Coordinates of C-alpha atoms in Angstrom, one line a residue:
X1360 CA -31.5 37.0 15.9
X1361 CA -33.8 35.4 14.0
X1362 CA -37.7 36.6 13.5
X1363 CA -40.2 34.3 14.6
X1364 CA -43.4 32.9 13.2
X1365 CA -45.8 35.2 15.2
X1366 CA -48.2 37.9 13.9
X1367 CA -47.0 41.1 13.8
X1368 CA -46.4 43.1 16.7
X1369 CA -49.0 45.5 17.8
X1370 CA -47.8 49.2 18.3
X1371 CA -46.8 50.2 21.9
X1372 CA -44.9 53.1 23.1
X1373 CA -40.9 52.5 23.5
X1374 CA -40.8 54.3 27.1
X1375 CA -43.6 52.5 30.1
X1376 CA -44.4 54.2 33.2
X1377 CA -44.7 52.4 36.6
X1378 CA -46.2 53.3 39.4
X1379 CA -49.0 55.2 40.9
X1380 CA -49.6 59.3 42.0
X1381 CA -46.0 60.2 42.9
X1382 CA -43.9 56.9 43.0
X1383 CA -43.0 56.5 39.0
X1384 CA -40.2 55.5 37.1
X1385 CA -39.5 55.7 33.6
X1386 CA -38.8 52.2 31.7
X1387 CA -37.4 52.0 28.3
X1388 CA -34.8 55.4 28.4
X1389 CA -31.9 54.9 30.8
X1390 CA -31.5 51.7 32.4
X1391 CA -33.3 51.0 35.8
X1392 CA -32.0 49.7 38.7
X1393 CA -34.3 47.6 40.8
X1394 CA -34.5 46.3 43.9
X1395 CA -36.2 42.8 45.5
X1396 CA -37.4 42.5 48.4
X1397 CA -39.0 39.2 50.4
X1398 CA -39.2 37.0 53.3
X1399 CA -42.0 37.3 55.7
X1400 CA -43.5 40.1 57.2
X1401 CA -40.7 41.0 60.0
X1402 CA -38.0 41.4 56.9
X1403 CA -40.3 43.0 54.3
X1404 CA -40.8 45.7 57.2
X1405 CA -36.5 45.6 57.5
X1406 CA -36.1 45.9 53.7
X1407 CA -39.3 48.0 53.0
X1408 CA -37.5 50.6 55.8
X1409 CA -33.9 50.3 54.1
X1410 CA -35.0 51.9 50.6
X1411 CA -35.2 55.4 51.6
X1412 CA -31.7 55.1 52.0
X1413 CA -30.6 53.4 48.5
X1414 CA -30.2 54.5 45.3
X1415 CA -32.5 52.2 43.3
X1416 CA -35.7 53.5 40.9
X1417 CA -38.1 50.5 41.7
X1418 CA -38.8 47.7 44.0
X1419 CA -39.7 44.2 43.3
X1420 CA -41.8 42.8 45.8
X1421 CA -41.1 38.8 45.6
X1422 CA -44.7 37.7 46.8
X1423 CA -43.9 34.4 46.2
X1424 CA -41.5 34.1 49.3
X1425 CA -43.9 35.8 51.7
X1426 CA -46.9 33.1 50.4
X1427 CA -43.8 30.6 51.3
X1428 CA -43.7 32.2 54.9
X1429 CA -47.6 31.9 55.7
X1430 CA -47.8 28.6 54.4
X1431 CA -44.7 26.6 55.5
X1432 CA -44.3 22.7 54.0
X1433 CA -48.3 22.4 54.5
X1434 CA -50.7 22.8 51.1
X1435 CA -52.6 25.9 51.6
X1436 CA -55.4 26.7 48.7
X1437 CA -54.6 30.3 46.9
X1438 CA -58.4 31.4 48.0
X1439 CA -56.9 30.6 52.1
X1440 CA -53.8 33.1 51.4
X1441 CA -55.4 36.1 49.3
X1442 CA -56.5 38.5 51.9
X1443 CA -52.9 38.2 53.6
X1444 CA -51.6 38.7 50.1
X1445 CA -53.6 41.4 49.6
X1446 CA -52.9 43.3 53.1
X1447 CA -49.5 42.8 52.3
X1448 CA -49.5 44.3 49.2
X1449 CA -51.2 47.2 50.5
X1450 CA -48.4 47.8 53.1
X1451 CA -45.3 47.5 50.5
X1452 CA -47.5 50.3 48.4
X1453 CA -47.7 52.6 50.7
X1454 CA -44.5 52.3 53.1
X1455 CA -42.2 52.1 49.9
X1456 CA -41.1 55.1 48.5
X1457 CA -40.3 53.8 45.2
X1458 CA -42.7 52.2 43.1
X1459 CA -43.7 48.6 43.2
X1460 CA -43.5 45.7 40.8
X1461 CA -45.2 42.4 42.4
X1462 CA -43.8 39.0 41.3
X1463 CA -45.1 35.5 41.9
X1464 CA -42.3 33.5 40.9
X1465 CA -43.6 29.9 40.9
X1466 CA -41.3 26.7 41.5
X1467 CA -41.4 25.7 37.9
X1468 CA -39.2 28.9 36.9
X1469 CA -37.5 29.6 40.1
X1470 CA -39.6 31.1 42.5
X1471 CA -41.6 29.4 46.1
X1472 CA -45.2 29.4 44.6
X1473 CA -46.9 26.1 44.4
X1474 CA -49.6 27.1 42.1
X1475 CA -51.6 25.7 39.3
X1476 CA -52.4 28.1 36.2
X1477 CA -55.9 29.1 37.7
X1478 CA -54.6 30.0 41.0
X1479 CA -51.5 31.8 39.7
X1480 CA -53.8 34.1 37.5
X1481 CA -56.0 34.9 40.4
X1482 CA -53.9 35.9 42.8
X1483 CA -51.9 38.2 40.3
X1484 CA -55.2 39.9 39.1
X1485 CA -55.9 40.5 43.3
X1486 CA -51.8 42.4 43.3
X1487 CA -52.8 44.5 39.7
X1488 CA -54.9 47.3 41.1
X1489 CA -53.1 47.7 44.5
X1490 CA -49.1 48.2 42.9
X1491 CA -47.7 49.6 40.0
X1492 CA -46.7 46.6 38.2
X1493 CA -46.6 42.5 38.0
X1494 CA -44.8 40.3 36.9
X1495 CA -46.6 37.5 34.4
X1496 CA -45.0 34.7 33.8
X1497 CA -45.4 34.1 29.7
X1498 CA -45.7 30.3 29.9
X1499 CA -49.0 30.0 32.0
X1500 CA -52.2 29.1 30.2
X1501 CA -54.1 32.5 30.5
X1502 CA -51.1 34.8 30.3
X1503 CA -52.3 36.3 27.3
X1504 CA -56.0 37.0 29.3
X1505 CA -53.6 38.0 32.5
X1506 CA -52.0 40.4 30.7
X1507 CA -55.3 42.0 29.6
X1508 CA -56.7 42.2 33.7
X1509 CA -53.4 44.0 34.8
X1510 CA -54.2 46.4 32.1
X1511 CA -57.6 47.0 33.2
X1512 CA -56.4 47.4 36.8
X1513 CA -54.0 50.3 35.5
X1514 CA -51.1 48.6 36.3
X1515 CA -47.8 47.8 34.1
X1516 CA -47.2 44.0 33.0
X1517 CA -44.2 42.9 32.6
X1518 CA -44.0 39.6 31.1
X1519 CA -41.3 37.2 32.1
X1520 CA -39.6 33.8 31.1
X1521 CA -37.0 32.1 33.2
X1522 CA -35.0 29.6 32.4
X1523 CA -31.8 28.1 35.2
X1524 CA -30.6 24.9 33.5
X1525 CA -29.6 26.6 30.3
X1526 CA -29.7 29.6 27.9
X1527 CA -32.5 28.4 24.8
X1528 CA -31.5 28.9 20.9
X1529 CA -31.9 32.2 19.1
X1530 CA -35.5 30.6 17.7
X1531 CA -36.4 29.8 20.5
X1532 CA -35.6 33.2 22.5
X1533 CA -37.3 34.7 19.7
X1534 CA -40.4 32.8 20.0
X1535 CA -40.9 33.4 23.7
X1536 CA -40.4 37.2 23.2
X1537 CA -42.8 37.9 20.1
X1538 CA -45.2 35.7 22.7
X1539 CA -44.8 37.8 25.1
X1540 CA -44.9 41.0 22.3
X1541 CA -48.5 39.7 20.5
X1542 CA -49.7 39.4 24.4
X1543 CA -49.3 43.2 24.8
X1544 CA -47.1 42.8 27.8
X1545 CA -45.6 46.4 28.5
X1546 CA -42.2 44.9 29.0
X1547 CA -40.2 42.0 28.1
X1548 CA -37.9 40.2 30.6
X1549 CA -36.3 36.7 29.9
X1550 CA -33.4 35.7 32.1
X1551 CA -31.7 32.7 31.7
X1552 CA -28.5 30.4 33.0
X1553 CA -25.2 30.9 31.0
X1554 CA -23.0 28.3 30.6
X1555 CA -20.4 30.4 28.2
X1556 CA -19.4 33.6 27.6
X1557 CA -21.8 32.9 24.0
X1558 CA -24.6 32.0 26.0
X1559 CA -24.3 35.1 27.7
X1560 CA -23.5 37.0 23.8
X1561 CA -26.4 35.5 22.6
X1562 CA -28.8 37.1 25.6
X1563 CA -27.4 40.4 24.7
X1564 CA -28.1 40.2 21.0
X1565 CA -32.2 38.8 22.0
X1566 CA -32.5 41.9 24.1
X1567 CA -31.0 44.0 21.5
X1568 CA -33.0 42.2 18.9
X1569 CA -35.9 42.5 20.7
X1570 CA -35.9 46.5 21.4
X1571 CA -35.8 46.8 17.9
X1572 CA -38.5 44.6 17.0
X1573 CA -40.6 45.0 19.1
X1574 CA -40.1 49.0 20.1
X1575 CA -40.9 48.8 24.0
X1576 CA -38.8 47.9 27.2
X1577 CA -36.7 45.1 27.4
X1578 CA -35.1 43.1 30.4
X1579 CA -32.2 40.5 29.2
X1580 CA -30.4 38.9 32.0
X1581 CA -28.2 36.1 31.9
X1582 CA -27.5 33.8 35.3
X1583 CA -24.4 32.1 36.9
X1584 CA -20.7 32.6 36.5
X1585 CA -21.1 34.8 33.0
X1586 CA -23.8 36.9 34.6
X1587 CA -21.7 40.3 34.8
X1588 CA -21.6 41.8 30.8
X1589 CA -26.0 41.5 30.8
X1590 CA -26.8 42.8 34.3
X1591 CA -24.4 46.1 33.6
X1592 CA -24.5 46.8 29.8
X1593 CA -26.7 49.5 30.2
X1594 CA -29.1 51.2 27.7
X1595 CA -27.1 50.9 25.1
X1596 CA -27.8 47.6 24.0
X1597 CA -31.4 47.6 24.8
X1598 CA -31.2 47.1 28.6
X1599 CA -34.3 48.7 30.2
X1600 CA -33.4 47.4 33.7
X1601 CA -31.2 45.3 35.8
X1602 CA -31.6 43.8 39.2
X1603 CA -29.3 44.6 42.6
X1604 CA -29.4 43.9 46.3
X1605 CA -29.6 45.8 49.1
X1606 CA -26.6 46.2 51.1
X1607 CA -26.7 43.0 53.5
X1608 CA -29.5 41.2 51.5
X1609 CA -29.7 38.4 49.9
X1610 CA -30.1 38.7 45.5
X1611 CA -33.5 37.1 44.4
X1612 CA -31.3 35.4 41.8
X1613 CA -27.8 34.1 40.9
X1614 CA -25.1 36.9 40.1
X1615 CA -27.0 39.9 41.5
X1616 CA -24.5 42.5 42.5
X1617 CA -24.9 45.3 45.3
X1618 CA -27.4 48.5 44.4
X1619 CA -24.3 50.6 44.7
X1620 CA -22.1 48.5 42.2
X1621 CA -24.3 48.0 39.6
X1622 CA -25.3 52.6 40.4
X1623 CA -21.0 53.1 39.0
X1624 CA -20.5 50.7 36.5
X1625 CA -24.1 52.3 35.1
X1626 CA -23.2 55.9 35.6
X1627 CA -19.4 55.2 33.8
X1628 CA -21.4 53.1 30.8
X1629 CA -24.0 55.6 30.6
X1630 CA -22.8 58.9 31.6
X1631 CA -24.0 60.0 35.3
X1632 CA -26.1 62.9 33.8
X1633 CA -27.4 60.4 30.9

């Protein structure tokens, strides 16, 4: 994996805490499970309510898909949606007992948020104080000044690059990631579609590459039909975390397995006391 042209890397500590008083977990030791949940208000309570019962370490709140459900096909201004945002966010903090990463996927890497950069930023620096992490997508103009808000609002940010047509080249994996690295995000995740079992090689070796680099969590997934060796590789290649369902629900992206599949092949890779 090549190095890229960006400044050095600040220091940062190899293992990230998320979450507030006594919903933590521990990013960068053994791998993490998390959990998404979304939809509108009727199946966040369903979902929220199912994660006593599961075995996961933290939930991923998709906020993009509950702005979907208050908004519908009509155009709704980010200022009109913030205070439902906000008392939603509330709710999934406190009725979870796990602790809470809040992503705003937005439709141009995946997600249901119609957002331009300014709205985007706002509505993410409303989620910082209220859960113990968001997601910040690297790509937005004012990531790096994002990044600095969820900061002062104690939270965790975990930066984030998608991309589902294809997997990038090594330079330019390694550009995105030493962005996301000089931006002081706390953790890096990039996920992107695999086309061949090389595409999916080459996602291991930039999440391996980047652990080393850049000392501090990593999240390398690879979508679609080679999706299995990066979502259950476990720590030992650099993986800080990997996604799963609940049972009956629906994955947030292509080739998520079940909480209690991706729970055995981690506890065979990594040793169930590791």
């Amino acid at each position: 994996m090549p190095h890229s042209s960006a400044p050095d890397p600040d220091p940062a500590p190899s293992l990230v805490t998320i979450g507030r008083a006594a919903k933590k977990a521990t990013l960068g030791a053994r791998t993490q499970v998390i959990v998404p949940v979304c939809g509108d208000a009727h199946s966040l309570s369903e979902q929220v309510g199912a994660l006593a019962s599961c075995c996961a370490d933290i939930v991923e709140w998709r906020a993009d898909t509950y702005l979907a459900s208050l908004v519908g096909s009509h155009f709704v201004a980010a200022s009109e949606v913030a205070d439902d945002l906000v008392r939603m966010a509330r709710y999934v903090a406190d009725a979870s007992p796990l602790p809470v990463l809040a992503t705003i996927r937005t439709s141009v890497e995946g997600g249901e948020a119609f957002l331009d950069d300014e709205e985007y930023c706002a509505l993410v620096s409303d989620l910082a104080p209220l859960v113990g992490g968001v997601d910040v997508e690297i790509s937005r103009d004012g990531a790096h000044t994002l990044i600095e808000r969820v900061h002062a609002a104690g939270a965790v940010a975990v930066a984030s690059f998608h991309d589902f047509e294809a997997t990038p080249s090594d330079d330019q994996l390694a550009e995105v990631l030493a962005d996301m690295n000089y931006a002081g995000a706390d953790v890096l995740k990039f996920a992107c579609m695999a086309h061949s079992a090389t595409d999916a090689a080459r996602v291991l070796g930039a999440q391996a590459w980047a652990h080393d680099a850049y000392d501090r969590p990593v999240i390398g997934i690879a979508m679609g039909q080679h999706v299995a060796p990066t979502r259950l590789v476990g720590s030992a290649l650099g993986s800080a975390a990997t996604f799963a369902t609940l049972p009956g629900a629906e994955g947030s992206a292509p080739g998520q397995f079940t909480i209690e599949q991706v729970r055995a092949v981690l506890d065979i890779v990594e040793g169930s006391e590791a």
